[in-house]
Structures are given as structure tokens and as C-alpha cells.
PDB file of C-alpha atoms in Angstrom:
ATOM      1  CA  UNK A 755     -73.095-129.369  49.833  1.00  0.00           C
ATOM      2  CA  UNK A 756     -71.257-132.022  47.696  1.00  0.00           C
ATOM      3  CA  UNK A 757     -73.924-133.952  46.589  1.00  0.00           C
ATOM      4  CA  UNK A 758     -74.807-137.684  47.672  1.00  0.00           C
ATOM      5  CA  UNK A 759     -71.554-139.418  48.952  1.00  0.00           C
ATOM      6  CA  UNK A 760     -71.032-143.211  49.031  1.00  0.00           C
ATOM      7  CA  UNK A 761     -68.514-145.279  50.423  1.00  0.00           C
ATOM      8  CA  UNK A 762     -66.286-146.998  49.627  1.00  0.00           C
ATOM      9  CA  UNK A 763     -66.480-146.655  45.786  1.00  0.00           C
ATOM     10  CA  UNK A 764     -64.996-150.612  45.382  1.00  0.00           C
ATOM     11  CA  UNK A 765     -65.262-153.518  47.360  1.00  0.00           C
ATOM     12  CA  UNK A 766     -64.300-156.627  46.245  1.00  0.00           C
ATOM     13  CA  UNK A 767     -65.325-159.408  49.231  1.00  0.00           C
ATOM     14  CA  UNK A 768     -65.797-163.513  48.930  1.00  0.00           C
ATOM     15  CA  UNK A 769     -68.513-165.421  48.244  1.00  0.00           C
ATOM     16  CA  UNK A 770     -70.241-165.905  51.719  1.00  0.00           C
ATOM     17  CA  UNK A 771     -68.910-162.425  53.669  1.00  0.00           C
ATOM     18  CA  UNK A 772     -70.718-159.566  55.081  1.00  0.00           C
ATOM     19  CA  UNK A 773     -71.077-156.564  53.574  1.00  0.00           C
ATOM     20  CA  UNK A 774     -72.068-152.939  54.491  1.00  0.00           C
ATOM     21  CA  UNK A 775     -71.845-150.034  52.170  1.00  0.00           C
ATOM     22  CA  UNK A 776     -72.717-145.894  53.164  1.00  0.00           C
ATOM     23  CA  UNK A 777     -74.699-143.384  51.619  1.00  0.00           C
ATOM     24  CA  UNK A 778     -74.318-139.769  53.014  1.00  0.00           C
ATOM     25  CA  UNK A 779     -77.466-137.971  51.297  1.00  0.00           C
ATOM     26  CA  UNK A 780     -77.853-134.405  50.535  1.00  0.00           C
ATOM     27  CA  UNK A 781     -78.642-132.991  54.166  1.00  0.00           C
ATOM     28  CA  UNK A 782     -82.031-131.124  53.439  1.00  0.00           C
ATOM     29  CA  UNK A 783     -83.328-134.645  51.676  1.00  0.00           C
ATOM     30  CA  UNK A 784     -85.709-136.168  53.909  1.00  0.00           C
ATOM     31  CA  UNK A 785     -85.818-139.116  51.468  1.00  0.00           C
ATOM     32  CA  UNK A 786     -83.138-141.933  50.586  1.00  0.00           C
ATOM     33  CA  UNK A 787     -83.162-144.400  48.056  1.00  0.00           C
ATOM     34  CA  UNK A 788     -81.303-147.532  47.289  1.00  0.00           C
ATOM     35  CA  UNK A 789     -80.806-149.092  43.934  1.00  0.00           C
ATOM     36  CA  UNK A 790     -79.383-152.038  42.169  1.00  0.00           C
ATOM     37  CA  UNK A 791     -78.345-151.756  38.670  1.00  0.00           C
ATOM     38  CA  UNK A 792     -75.886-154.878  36.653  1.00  0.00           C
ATOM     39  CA  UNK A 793     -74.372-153.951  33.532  1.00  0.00           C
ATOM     40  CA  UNK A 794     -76.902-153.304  30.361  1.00  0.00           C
ATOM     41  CA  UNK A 795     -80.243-152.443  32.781  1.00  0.00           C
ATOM     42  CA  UNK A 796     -81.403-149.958  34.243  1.00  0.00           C
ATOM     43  CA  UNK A 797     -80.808-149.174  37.781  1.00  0.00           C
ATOM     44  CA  UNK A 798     -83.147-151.741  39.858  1.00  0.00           C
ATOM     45  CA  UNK A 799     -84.995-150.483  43.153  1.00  0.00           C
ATOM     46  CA  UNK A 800     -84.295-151.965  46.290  1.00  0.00           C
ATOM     47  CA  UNK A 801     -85.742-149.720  49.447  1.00  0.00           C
ATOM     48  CA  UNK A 802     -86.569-146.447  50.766  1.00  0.00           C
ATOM     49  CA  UNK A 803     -86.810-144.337  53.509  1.00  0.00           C
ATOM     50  CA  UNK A 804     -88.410-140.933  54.740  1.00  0.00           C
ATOM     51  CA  UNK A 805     -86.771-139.547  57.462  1.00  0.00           C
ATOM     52  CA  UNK A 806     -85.803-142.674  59.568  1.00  0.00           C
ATOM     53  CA  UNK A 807     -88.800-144.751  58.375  1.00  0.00           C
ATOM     54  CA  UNK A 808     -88.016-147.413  55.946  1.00  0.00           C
ATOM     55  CA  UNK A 809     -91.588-146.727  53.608  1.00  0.00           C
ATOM     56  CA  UNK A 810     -91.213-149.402  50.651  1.00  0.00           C
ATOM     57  CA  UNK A 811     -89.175-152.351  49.861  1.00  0.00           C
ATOM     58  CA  UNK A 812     -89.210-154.322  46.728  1.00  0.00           C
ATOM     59  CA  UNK A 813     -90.307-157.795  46.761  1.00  0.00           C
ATOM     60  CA  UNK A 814     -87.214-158.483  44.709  1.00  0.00           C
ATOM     61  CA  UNK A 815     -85.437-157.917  48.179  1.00  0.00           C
ATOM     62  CA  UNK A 816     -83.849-160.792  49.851  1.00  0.00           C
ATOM     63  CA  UNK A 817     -83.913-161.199  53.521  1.00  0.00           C
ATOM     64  CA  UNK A 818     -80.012-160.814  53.195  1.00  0.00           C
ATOM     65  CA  UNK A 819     -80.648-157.245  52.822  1.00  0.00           C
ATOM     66  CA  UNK A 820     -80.972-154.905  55.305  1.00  0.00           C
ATOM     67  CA  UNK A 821     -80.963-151.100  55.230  1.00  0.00           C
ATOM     68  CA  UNK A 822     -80.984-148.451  57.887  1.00  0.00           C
ATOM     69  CA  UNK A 823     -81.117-144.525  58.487  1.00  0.00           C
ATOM     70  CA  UNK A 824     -81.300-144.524  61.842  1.00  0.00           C
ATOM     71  CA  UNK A 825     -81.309-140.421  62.405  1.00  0.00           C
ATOM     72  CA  UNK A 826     -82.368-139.761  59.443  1.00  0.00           C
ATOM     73  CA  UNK A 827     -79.526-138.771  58.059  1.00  0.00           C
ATOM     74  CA  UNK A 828     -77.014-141.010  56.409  1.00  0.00           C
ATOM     75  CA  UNK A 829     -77.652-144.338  55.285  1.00  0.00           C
ATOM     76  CA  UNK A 830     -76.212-148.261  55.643  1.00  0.00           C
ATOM     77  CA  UNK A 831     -76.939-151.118  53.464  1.00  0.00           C
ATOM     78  CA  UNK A 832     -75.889-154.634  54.418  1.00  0.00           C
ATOM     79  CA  UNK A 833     -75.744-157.912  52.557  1.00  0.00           C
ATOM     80  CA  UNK A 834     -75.121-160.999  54.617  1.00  0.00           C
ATOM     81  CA  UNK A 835     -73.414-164.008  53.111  1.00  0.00           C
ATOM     82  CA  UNK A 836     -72.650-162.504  49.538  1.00  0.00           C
ATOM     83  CA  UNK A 837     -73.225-164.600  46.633  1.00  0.00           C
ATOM     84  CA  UNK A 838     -71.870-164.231  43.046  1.00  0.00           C
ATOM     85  CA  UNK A 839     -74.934-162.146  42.025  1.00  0.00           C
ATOM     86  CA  UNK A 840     -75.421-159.930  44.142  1.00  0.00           C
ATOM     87  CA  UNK A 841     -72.234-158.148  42.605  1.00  0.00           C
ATOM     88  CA  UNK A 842     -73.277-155.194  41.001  1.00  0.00           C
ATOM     89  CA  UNK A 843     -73.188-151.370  41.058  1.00  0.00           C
ATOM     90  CA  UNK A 844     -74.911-150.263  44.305  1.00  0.00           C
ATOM     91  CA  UNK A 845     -77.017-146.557  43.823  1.00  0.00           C
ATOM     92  CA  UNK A 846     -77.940-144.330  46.579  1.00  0.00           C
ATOM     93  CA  UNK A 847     -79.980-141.377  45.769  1.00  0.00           C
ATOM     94  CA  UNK A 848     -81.602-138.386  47.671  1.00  0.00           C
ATOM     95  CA  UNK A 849     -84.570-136.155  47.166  1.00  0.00           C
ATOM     96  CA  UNK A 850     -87.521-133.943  49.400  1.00  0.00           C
ATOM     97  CA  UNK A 851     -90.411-135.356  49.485  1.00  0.00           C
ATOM     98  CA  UNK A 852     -92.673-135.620  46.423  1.00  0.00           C
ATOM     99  CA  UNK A 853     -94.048-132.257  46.193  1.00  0.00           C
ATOM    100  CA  UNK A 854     -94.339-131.166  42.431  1.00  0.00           C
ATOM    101  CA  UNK A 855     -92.507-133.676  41.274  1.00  0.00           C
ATOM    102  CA  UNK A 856     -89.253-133.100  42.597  1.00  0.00           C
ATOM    103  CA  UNK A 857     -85.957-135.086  41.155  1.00  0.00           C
ATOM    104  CA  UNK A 858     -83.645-137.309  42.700  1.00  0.00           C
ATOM    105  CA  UNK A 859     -79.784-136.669  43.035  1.00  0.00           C
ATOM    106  CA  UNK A 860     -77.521-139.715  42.706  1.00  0.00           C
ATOM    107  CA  UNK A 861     -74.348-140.841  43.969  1.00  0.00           C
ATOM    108  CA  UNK A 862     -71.809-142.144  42.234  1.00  0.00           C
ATOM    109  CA  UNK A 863     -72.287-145.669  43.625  1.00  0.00           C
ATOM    110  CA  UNK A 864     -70.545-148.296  45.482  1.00  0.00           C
ATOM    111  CA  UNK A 865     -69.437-151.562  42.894  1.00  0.00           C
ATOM    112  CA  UNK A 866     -69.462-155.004  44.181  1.00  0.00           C
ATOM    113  CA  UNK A 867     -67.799-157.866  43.135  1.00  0.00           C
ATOM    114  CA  UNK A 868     -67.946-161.151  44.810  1.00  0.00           C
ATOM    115  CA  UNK A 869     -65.567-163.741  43.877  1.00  0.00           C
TER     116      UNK A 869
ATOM    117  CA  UNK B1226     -92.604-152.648  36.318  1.00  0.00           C
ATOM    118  CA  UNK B1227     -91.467-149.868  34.234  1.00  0.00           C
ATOM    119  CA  UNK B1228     -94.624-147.703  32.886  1.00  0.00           C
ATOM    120  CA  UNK B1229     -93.162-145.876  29.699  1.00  0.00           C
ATOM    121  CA  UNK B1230     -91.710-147.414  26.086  1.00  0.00           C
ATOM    122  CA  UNK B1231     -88.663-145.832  24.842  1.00  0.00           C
ATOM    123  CA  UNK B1232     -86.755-146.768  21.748  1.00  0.00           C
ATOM    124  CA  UNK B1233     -83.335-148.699  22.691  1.00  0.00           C
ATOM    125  CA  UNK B1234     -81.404-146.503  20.495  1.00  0.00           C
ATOM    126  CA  UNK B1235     -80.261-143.592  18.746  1.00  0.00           C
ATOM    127  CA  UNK B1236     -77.915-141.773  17.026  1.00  0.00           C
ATOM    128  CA  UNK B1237     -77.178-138.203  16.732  1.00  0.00           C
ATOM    129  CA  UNK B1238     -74.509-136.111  14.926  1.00  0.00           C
ATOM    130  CA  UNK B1239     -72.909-133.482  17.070  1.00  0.00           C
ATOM    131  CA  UNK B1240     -74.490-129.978  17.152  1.00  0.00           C
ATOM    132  CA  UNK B1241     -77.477-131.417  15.871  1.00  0.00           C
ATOM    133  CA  UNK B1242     -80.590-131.352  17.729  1.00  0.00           C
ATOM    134  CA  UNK B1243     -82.174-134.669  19.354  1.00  0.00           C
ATOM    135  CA  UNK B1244     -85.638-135.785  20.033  1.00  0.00           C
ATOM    136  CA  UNK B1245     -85.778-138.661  22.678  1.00  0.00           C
ATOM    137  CA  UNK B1246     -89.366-140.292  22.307  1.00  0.00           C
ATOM    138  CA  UNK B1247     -91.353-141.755  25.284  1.00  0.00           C
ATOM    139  CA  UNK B1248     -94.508-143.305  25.476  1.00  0.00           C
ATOM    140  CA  UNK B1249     -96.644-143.358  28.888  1.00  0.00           C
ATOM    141  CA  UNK B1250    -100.322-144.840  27.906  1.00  0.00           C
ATOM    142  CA  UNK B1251    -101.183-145.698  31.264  1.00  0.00           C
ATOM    143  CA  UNK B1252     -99.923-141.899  32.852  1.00  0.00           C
ATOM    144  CA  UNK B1253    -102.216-141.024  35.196  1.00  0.00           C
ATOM    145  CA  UNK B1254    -103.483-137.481  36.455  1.00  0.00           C
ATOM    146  CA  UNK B1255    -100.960-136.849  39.418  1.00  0.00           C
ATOM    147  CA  UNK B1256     -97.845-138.731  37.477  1.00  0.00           C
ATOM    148  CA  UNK B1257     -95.052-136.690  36.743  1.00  0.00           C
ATOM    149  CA  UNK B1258     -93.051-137.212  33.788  1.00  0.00           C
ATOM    150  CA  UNK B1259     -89.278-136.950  34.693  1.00  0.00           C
ATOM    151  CA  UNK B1260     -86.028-137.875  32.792  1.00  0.00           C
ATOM    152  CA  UNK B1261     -82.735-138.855  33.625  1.00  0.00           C
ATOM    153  CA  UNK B1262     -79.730-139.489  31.800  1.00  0.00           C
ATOM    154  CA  UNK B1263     -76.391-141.751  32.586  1.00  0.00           C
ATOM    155  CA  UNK B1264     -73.491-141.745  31.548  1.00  0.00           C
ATOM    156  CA  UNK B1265     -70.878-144.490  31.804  1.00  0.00           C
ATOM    157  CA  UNK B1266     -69.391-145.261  35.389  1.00  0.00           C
ATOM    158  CA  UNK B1267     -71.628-143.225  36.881  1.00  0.00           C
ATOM    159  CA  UNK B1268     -74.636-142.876  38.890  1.00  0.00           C
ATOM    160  CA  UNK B1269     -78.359-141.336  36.855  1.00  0.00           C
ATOM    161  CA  UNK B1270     -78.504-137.653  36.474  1.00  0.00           C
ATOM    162  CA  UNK B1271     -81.431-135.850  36.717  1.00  0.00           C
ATOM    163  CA  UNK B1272     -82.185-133.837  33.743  1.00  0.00           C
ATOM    164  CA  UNK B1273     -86.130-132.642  33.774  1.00  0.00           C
ATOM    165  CA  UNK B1274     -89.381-133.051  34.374  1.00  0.00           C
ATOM    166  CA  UNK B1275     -92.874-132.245  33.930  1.00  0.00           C
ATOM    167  CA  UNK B1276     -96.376-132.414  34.687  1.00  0.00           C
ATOM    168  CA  UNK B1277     -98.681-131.209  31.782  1.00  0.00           C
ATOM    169  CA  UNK B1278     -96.917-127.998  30.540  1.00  0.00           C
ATOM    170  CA  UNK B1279     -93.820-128.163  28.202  1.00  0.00           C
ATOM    171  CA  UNK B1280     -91.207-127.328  30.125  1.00  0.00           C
ATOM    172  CA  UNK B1281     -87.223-125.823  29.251  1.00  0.00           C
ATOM    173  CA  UNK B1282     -84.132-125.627  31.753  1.00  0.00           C
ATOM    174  CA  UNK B1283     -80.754-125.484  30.510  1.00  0.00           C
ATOM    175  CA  UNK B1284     -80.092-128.884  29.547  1.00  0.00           C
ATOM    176  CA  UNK B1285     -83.151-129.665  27.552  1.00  0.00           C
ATOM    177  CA  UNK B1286     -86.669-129.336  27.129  1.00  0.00           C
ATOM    178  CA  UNK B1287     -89.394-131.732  27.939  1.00  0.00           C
ATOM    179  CA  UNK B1288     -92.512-131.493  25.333  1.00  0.00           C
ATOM    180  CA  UNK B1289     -95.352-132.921  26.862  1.00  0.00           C
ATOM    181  CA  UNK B1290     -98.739-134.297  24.151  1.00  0.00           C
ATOM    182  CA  UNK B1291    -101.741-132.965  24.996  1.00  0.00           C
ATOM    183  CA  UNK B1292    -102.932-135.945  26.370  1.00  0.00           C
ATOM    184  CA  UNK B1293    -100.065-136.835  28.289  1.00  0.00           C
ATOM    185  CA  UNK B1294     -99.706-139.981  27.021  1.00  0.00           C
ATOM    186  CA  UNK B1295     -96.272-139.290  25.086  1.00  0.00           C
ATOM    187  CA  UNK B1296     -93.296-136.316  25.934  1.00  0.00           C
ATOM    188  CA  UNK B1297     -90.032-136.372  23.912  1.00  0.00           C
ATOM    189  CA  UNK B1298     -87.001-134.864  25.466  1.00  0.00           C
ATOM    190  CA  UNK B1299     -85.407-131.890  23.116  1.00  0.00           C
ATOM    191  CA  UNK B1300     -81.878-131.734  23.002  1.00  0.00           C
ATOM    192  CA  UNK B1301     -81.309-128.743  21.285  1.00  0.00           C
ATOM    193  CA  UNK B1302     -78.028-129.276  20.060  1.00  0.00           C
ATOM    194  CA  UNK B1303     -75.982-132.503  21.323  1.00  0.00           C
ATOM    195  CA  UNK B1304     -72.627-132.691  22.021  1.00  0.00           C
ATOM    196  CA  UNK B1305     -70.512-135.789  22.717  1.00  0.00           C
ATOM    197  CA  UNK B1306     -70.820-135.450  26.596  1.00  0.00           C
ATOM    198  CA  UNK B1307     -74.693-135.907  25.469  1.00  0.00           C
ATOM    199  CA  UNK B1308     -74.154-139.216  25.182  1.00  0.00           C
ATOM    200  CA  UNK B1309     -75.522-141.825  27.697  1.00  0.00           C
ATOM    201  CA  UNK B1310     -78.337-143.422  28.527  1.00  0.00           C
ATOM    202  CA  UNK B1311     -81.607-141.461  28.587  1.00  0.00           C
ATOM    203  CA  UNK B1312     -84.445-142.825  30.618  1.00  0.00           C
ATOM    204  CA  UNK B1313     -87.949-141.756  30.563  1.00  0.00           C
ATOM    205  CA  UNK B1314     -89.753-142.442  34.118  1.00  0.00           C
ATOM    206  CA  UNK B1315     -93.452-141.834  35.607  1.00  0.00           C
ATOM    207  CA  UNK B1316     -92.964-140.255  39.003  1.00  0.00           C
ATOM    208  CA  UNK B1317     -96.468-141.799  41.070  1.00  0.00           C
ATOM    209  CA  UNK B1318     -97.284-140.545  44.503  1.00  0.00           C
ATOM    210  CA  UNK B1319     -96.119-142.537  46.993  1.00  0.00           C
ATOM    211  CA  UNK B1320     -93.711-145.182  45.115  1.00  0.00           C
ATOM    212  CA  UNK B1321     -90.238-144.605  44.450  1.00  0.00           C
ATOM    213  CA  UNK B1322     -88.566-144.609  40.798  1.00  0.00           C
ATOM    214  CA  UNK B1323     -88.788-147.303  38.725  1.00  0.00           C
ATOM    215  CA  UNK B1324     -86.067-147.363  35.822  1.00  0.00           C
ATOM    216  CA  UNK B1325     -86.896-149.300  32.383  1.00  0.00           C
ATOM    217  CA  UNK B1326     -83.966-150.246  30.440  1.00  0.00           C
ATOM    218  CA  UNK B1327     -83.929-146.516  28.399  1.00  0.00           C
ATOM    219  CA  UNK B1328     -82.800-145.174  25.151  1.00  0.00           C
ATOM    220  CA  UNK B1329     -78.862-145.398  24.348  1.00  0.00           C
ATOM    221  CA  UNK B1330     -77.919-142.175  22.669  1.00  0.00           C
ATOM    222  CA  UNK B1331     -74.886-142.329  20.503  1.00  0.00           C
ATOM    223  CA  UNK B1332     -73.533-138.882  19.146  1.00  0.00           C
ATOM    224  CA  UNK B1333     -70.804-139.147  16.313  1.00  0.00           C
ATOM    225  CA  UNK B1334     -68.442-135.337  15.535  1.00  0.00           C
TER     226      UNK B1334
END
């Protein structure tokens, strides 16, 4: 296994597009996270999912988010008409299910810039 | 909101060891203390965690107070790739991560 993949690593889009970025988990994870994080802070949470169910968002979310793992497997998240802040790094991570506390794996992320 | 206090910054000299401080007040019984690390350009790295034993793996050790209110992450002796960002994060049933800002640790040769 290679880790938690994400694609594509840049994407640079304007103000007002569509977005959707990938996140290919670690395969025996039954849980996926997505994260924000902007330069100098720490990585912000966005959603999650167990399996195929999407379990917690964060009120921080806007409705131009959406986020899907529709087998359970890999992962999509879309932002509809980007605006200038929404460019940022854009986390995926992996784990099992919380049972003794066990850690998350990270990808690399996918950086947005809107211009 | 983030649950634990860490110190913004610190600074190391290689080969020496380091002591990352956290403090977790509100910790409660089933939290798990974990820590991550991140280095520039790329995504958090897990490093450890605990529950109420100190714990050792070969990156670090996590020392946990007796009253779980505090743990300080041992880096027995850092090198430059040692430094990043540290964070220090309760891990409560049920909710996912939530990241503070975390300790910057700068290690000079």
C-alpha cells in the first residue's frame, strides 16, 4: 500500500469555477477525513465519513461543499463557484475506526489557488 | 475548538534531546492523547499516542502526568529533519481531529 493518494497535487482554477479534488485512502481504512489548512494554522476540519456514510460535518462548511465516498472507498470533494478564499491546501486523511486510539495517515494534499 | 495549550515555539540544538509540552485540563476519561508532527509542504504525520501509560515507539516517547491533564513529547535526540510543526491533539470518541495551531520546533547543527 502507498499510503493516502490525492489528486491532482495543484490546481490553479478562476474565481467562480467548479472544482473536484480525489482522495484514494489506505484500503483497510474504513474512515476518511477532509481538512482545510491556509498557511500559519493548523489543518482545519471539514467532513468525514465511515464507510460510505458521511458522519460529521463542520459548521464552518459552506453549502458549496460537497463530499462523497460513494463505495466506500475513495473519496471526492467539490467546491462550486470558487472564491479567493477558499484557496488553500486541501488534506485527506485515513484511519480504522477509533478503537484504542488509533492514528490517522495523511496525504500529501491537493493546493488550491483561485485567482 | 482545539482542547490542549502548546507553546508556539521552540528551539533545539541538534543531537540534543527535546521536550514538547502540552496541556489538556479538560481531558476526559476515554480521550486519547495523540501527536502529530508537519513538516513543510506536506501533509501531518502521525507520530504517537497515548492513553494513560507513558508510551515509546521509535520516533519518540509520549510521557503522560498522572492526572492526565499534561504529556510532553520526548525527542530523544533531534535532528534537523525534526523540525516542523508538532501538534498536541485530544482524540474524543466519536468526533474527528481537531488541530490547534501547535508548537514550531526549530533545530539549529
Amino acid at each position: 500500500d502507498t499510503g493516502v493518494s490525492q489528486d491532482p497535487r495543484h490546481k490553479i482554477t478562476k474565481r467562480g469555477q467548479n472544482v473536484t479534488f480525489r482522495c484514494d485512502p489506505i484500503s483497510e481504512h474504513n474512515r476518511l477525513y477532509w481538512y482545510r489548512q491556509t498557511l500559519g494554522q493548523g489543518p482545519e476540519f471539514l467532513t468525514y465519513f465511515q464507510n460510505e456514510a458521511q458522519l460529521e460535518k463542520s459548521r464552518l462548511l459552506s453549502d458549496r461543499f460537497s463530499a462523497e465516498r460513494p463505495k466506500g472507498s475513495f473519496s471526492t470533494l467539490e467546491i462550486q463557484r470558487t472564491e479567493q478564499g477558499d484557496s488553500a491546501m486541501y488534506l485527506c486523511a485515513s484511519s480504522l475506526a477509533r478503537t484504542g486510539g488509533y492514528g490517522y495517515t495523511f496525504g500529501s494534499g491537493t493546493r488550491l489557488t483561485v485567482v | 475548538d482545539a482542547k490542549t495549550t502548546q507553546p508556539n515555539s521552540m528551539e533545539s540544538n541538534e543531537e540534543e534531546p527535546v521536550h514538547l509540552p502540552c496541556n489538556h485540563s479538560t481531558i476526559s476519561g476515554t480521550d486519547y492523547i495523540h501527536w502529530y508532527r508537519q513538516l513543510p509542504s506536506q501533509g501531518p504525520e502521525y507520530v504517537i499516542h497515548g492513553l494513560t501509560s507513558n508510551v515509546n515507539n521509535r520516533m519518540a516517547s509520549l510521557a503522560i502526568a498522572e492526572d492526565r491533564k499534561s504529556s510532553t513529547l520526548i525527542l530523544h535526540r533531534a535532528t534537523l529533519r525534526d523540525a516542523a510543526v508538532y501538534y498536541c491533539i485530544l482524540d474524543q470518541a466519536g468526533t474527528a481531529l481537531i488541530f490547534g495551531k501547535g508548537t514550531t520546533l526549530s533545530v539549529s547543527s
